[in-house]
Amino acid sequence: MPSAASKTDAGNFFEDFTLGRKLVHATPRSLTEGDRALYTALYPSRFALQSSDAFAQACGLPSSPLDDLIVFHTVFGKTVPDVSLNAVANLGYAEGRFLKPIRPGDSLRAESEVIGLKENANGETGVVYVRTKGFDQSGATVLEYVRWVMVRKRVKADPAPAPVVPGLAKAIAAADLVVPDGFDVKGYDFALAGAPHRWGDYEVGEKIDHVDGATVEEAEHMLATRLWQNTAKVHFNQHTESKGRFGKRLIYGGHVLSLARALSFNGLANAFQIAAINGGTHVAPLFAGDTVYAWSEVLDKAETSNPGIGALRLRLAAVKNRSAEGFPLKTAEGKYEEGVILDFDYWALTPR
C-alpha cells in the first residue's frame, strides 16, 4: 500500500531536470479586474492605458489591457512548483516577447522546456535554463521568455549532466516587436497620461533618475507571492529560510521588477507598454524594510509597424537604500556597484 507521502510533491531538484524535458504547469488562472486593483495596491503604477477603459478606447482599443507584468507574474507563478520550488535564486531573463494583450476574463496557462543545465562548482546547486510560454484560453501564445534559476541538488554527491548553456540573443529585434492592433496615437491624451514626452524627445544614451523611492513591507511581499501563486520556499517559508543563507525570506525578484517599472513612470509616463524583455539580472537580494529607487538609460530607438508608435530600448536599474543619483551600476572592474539589485533591459512602446 503506498504511503501518504507518495501523494505529495517536494518539487524538482537539480538532478531531476534533463535537457529537452517538457513541463506542463498546473492551475490555469482566469484574470479579473481584481488583479488590476491588487496590482495597483501593491505597486505605485500609474500608466494611463492600463488604468482606464475610456483612455484605451480613445486610442482605438476595445478596452484597457491588464498591465504586462500582471501577465508575466501570472505565467511565472505557474512555473514555480515545477522549476523553482527548490531554488536558491532566480538569476535572469532573456528572449522575452509579449505577443497579445490580456484583459479581464482571459485565462492563462503555461508550459516550459528545459534548454540548459550546468552544475555549480560547489556541487550543491546547479543552474537550470527553461523556455516558458504562456497561453490564453484559445491556445494562443501570449508571452514567451527564457529564464535561468539556481536550484538546490537533492544529494551533493549525485552525478551531474554534461553542462549545456544555451546561446541566447542579446536583444529582441525591433522588427519582431508586437504592437497593439488598432492603436491610434491621435486619440492619445498626453495631459491625461501625465507627461508630454514623445518617442522623439528621448535620445540614445540619455539617463533618467526616476527620483521616487518605495519601501518594501513584508505584508506586501507575502500578498504578492500568494497573488501570483508563487510558492518558492525562499519567498514563502520563513521556517525553512531562517536556517538558510540569509536567515530570512528573499523578496521575489518580480516584486522588485514591478516596483522599478512603476517608479519609472516619473520620466517615462508615456512608455505605455512593455513589448519585449531583452535581458535581466537579479543582481542582489532585497529584504523587507529596504527602500527601492530606480533609474533608466535609453539604449536604442526603433520604428515599429505602427507609424504612430516608436520603441525605446531601455535599461531599468533598481538600487536599494540609496538614491539613483550618479546612476550607479558597475565599477571600473565591471562589478555591480553596492546596492544595485536589478539590471533589466527591455523594449517599451511610446507614442511618436
XYZ file of C-alpha atoms in Angstrom:
352
model
C 0.000 0.000 0.000
C 1.575 3.344 -0.961
C 2.432 5.751 1.819
C 0.627 9.044 2.191
C 3.918 10.792 1.496
C 3.963 9.412 -2.067
C 0.979 11.604 -2.893
C 2.879 14.817 -2.169
C 5.431 16.596 -4.328
C 8.657 18.044 -2.913
C 9.419 19.799 -6.193
C 12.223 19.173 -8.668
C 15.839 19.290 -7.570
C 18.709 19.869 -9.996
C 19.139 16.126 -10.599
C 15.526 15.842 -11.763
C 15.966 18.105 -14.787
C 17.013 16.686 -18.152
C 17.740 18.525 -21.368
C 14.621 18.739 -23.520
C 12.222 17.849 -20.716
C 8.762 19.359 -21.253
C 6.869 20.668 -18.233
C 3.120 21.284 -18.367
C 2.378 23.550 -15.409
C -0.723 23.127 -13.286
C -3.527 25.504 -12.325
C -4.715 27.715 -15.201
C -5.776 31.102 -13.884
C -8.516 33.466 -15.029
C -7.627 37.106 -14.548
C -10.153 39.693 -13.364
C -10.458 43.364 -12.546
C -9.490 42.286 -9.037
C -5.993 41.501 -10.303
C -5.719 45.014 -11.706
C -6.857 46.509 -8.402
C -4.469 44.388 -6.336
C -1.575 45.188 -8.658
C -2.251 48.904 -8.226
C -2.435 48.409 -4.455
C 0.921 46.627 -4.413
C 2.842 48.922 -6.775
C 2.583 52.676 -7.460
C 1.751 52.056 -11.127
C 0.041 54.941 -12.961
C 0.261 54.148 -16.676
C -2.956 55.510 -18.167
C -3.506 52.877 -20.860
C -3.629 50.090 -18.230
C -5.730 52.201 -15.833
C -8.707 53.411 -17.869
C -11.063 51.851 -20.400
C -12.013 55.325 -21.614
C -8.367 56.252 -22.238
C -7.724 52.974 -24.109
C -10.888 53.348 -26.205
C -9.859 56.873 -27.224
C -6.694 55.236 -28.625
C -8.704 52.783 -30.711
C -8.534 49.785 -28.343
C -11.641 47.870 -27.195
C -10.784 48.303 -23.503
C -7.869 48.754 -21.137
C -5.400 45.831 -21.206
C -4.033 44.450 -17.968
C -0.516 45.529 -17.068
C 2.071 43.470 -18.943
C 3.738 42.471 -15.687
C 0.468 41.012 -14.358
C 0.676 38.647 -17.310
C 4.367 37.983 -16.653
C 3.870 37.281 -12.934
C 0.876 35.028 -13.559
C 2.722 32.890 -16.107
C 5.872 32.907 -13.974
C 3.907 31.762 -10.924
C 2.580 28.741 -12.833
C 6.166 27.568 -13.399
C 7.407 27.813 -9.809
C 6.242 24.413 -8.468
C 7.988 22.609 -11.336
C 11.036 24.827 -11.967
C 11.989 26.812 -8.895
C 10.300 25.406 -5.795
C 13.760 24.400 -4.567
C 15.568 27.414 -5.970
C 18.238 29.413 -4.219
C 17.679 32.387 -6.518
C 16.142 33.361 -9.837
C 19.081 34.663 -11.877
C 17.962 36.231 -15.122
C 15.795 36.523 -18.226
C 16.230 36.751 -21.997
C 14.336 36.496 -25.296
C 11.015 37.624 -23.831
C 8.131 38.834 -26.003
C 4.628 39.962 -25.114
C 2.558 38.719 -28.030
C -1.072 39.532 -27.205
C -2.826 41.969 -24.851
C -4.629 40.298 -21.945
C -7.866 41.641 -20.497
C -10.081 40.691 -17.566
C -11.805 37.386 -18.310
C -8.842 35.831 -20.105
C -7.396 32.604 -18.664
C -3.675 31.824 -18.706
C -1.718 28.584 -18.508
C 1.972 27.818 -19.040
C 4.418 25.236 -20.366
C 8.226 25.136 -20.200
C 11.080 23.252 -21.828
C 14.485 22.666 -20.235
C 17.069 24.120 -22.638
C 20.217 24.194 -20.485
C 21.843 22.698 -17.367
C 25.069 23.488 -15.543
C 26.173 22.274 -12.117
C 27.866 24.881 -9.926
C 31.398 24.399 -8.635
C 30.200 23.875 -5.060
C 28.388 20.695 -6.106
C 25.393 21.743 -4.018
C 23.423 23.628 -6.677
C 23.060 23.933 -10.419
C 21.635 26.371 -12.938
C 18.565 25.327 -14.922
C 17.590 27.195 -18.116
C 13.963 26.974 -19.282
C 11.985 28.462 -22.131
C 8.458 29.237 -20.947
C 5.345 30.008 -22.967
C 2.079 31.376 -21.644
C -1.180 30.598 -23.471
C -4.672 32.054 -23.272
C -7.943 30.120 -23.274
C -7.900 29.828 -27.075
C -4.404 28.324 -27.108
C -2.756 31.469 -28.486
C 0.731 32.207 -27.172
C 0.567 35.477 -25.248
C 4.046 35.530 -23.681
C 7.334 33.706 -24.139
C 10.666 34.097 -22.360
C 13.788 32.284 -21.188
C 14.857 32.331 -17.572
C 17.608 30.653 -15.596
C 17.470 29.736 -11.960
C 19.851 28.309 -9.366
C 18.344 25.118 -7.937
C 19.471 23.013 -4.978
C 20.695 19.467 -5.530
C 18.958 16.737 -3.575
C 22.273 14.992 -2.833
C 25.618 16.717 -3.317
C 27.337 13.518 -4.446
C 24.834 12.834 -7.224
C 26.444 12.965 -10.689
C 25.727 15.980 -12.851
C 24.959 16.034 -16.581
C 27.411 17.481 -19.059
C 26.994 21.270 -18.954
C 24.857 22.846 -21.677
C 24.495 26.633 -21.681
C 22.131 27.842 -24.417
C 23.153 30.630 -26.736
C 20.690 33.466 -26.265
C 20.105 36.601 -28.300
C 21.354 39.824 -26.719
C 18.166 41.598 -27.734
C 14.854 41.059 -29.499
C 14.945 42.625 -32.966
C 12.702 45.679 -33.231
C 11.046 44.109 -36.276
C 9.826 41.263 -34.040
C 8.013 43.505 -31.564
C 4.233 43.108 -31.464
C 2.272 46.372 -31.261
C -1.427 46.706 -30.302
C -3.844 46.226 -33.191
C -5.881 49.339 -33.902
C -3.852 51.696 -31.703
C -4.330 55.273 -32.940
C -1.938 57.824 -31.464
C -4.252 60.682 -32.473
C -6.508 59.744 -29.557
C -3.672 59.578 -27.029
C -4.171 62.351 -24.443
C -0.741 63.364 -23.136
C -2.204 65.524 -20.377
C -4.216 62.604 -19.007
C -1.220 60.309 -19.456
C 0.790 62.562 -17.157
C 3.654 63.837 -19.314
C 4.240 65.478 -22.713
C 7.277 63.435 -23.767
C 7.049 61.514 -27.032
C 9.369 58.951 -28.625
C 11.273 61.724 -30.413
C 12.021 63.515 -27.147
C 14.332 60.745 -25.935
C 17.960 60.393 -27.021
C 20.158 57.290 -27.031
C 22.484 57.496 -24.041
C 20.088 59.645 -22.009
C 19.746 58.676 -18.333
C 16.663 59.403 -16.262
C 16.597 59.426 -12.468
C 13.057 58.406 -11.509
C 13.521 60.210 -8.186
C 10.882 58.463 -6.092
C 11.548 55.592 -3.705
C 9.334 52.801 -2.359
C 9.949 50.876 0.866
C 9.111 47.180 0.728
C 6.928 45.802 3.506
C 6.734 42.139 4.491
C 2.947 42.062 4.182
C 3.034 43.427 0.603
C 5.561 40.855 -0.487
C 3.639 37.962 1.014
C 0.416 39.189 -0.587
C 2.183 39.360 -3.953
C 3.655 35.853 -3.741
C 0.214 34.493 -2.905
C -1.447 36.540 -5.643
C 0.881 35.083 -8.281
C 0.682 31.610 -6.647
C 4.467 31.714 -6.281
C 5.274 29.027 -3.709
C 9.094 29.104 -3.863
C 10.417 28.376 -0.377
C 12.898 31.265 -0.447
C 9.977 33.698 -0.660
C 7.226 31.841 1.122
C 8.557 29.925 4.091
C 10.268 31.743 6.961
C 10.590 28.472 8.896
C 12.974 26.995 6.328
C 14.646 30.230 5.282
C 15.546 31.207 8.862
C 18.116 28.402 8.589
C 19.265 29.415 5.113
C 21.973 31.632 3.719
C 20.358 34.946 4.663
C 18.346 33.879 7.695
C 15.144 35.343 6.254
C 12.935 35.276 3.182
C 14.039 36.886 -0.051
C 11.729 39.357 -1.772
C 10.549 37.857 -5.067
C 12.572 39.333 -7.926
C 9.417 40.086 -9.886
C 8.263 42.245 -6.977
C 11.423 44.329 -7.478
C 10.765 44.489 -11.223
C 7.203 45.739 -10.762
C 8.296 48.338 -8.213
C 11.039 49.627 -10.520
C 8.729 49.709 -13.543
C 6.102 51.606 -11.527
C 8.713 54.101 -10.303
C 9.826 54.646 -13.911
C 6.507 56.393 -14.603
C 8.214 59.570 -13.341
C 10.177 60.249 -16.514
C 8.693 57.570 -18.767
C 4.954 58.058 -18.288
C 4.277 57.508 -21.993
C 6.291 54.276 -22.265
C 2.889 52.655 -22.072
C 3.653 49.003 -22.839
C 6.469 46.505 -22.371
C 6.911 44.801 -25.740
C 9.939 42.613 -25.051
C 12.468 41.538 -22.432
C 15.966 41.572 -23.881
C 17.719 40.529 -20.707
C 17.535 40.856 -16.979
C 19.635 40.098 -13.929
C 18.656 39.979 -10.283
C 21.967 41.290 -9.010
C 21.495 41.129 -5.239
C 18.762 40.200 -2.769
C 16.131 42.548 -1.391
C 14.539 42.196 2.034
C 11.533 43.659 3.808
C 12.377 47.113 5.138
C 14.648 48.012 2.201
C 13.772 51.010 0.014
C 13.909 50.730 -3.780
C 14.910 53.544 -6.151
C 15.230 53.307 -9.930
C 16.756 54.934 -12.981
C 16.698 54.251 -16.727
C 19.079 54.619 -19.654
C 17.940 54.833 -23.283
C 19.960 52.156 -25.105
C 18.333 52.344 -28.537
C 15.345 53.624 -30.511
C 13.425 51.984 -33.341
C 10.376 52.421 -35.515
C 7.577 49.861 -35.376
C 4.947 48.546 -37.770
C 2.554 51.232 -36.477
C 3.657 54.692 -37.696
C 2.210 56.266 -34.556
C 4.297 54.140 -32.169
C 8.030 54.075 -31.596
C 10.056 51.651 -29.498
C 12.566 52.631 -26.826
C 15.135 50.095 -25.697
C 15.612 50.867 -22.021
C 17.916 49.701 -19.267
C 15.988 49.835 -15.993
C 18.237 49.704 -12.933
C 16.969 49.359 -9.361
C 19.045 50.135 -6.280
C 18.270 49.692 -2.597
C 18.758 52.084 0.304
C 20.487 54.711 -1.828
C 19.215 57.166 -4.388
C 19.878 56.796 -8.105
C 21.993 59.968 -8.050
C 25.134 59.351 -10.084
C 23.469 56.383 -11.808
C 25.470 53.690 -10.001
C 25.700 50.445 -11.971
C 29.160 48.928 -12.369
C 32.646 49.657 -11.094
C 35.668 50.189 -13.333
C 36.384 46.480 -12.840
C 32.973 45.578 -14.256
C 31.363 44.516 -10.974
C 27.980 45.802 -9.929
C 28.073 48.713 -7.526
C 26.956 48.249 -3.936
C 23.177 48.479 -3.659
C 22.286 47.537 -7.262
C 19.567 44.874 -7.166
C 18.187 44.785 -10.718
C 19.578 45.318 -14.209
C 16.730 44.951 -16.718
C 16.905 45.527 -20.491
C 13.558 45.843 -22.298
C 11.709 47.393 -25.226
C 8.838 49.790 -24.404
C 6.308 51.246 -26.827
C 5.851 55.027 -26.853
C 3.671 57.411 -28.931
C 5.561 59.241 -31.679
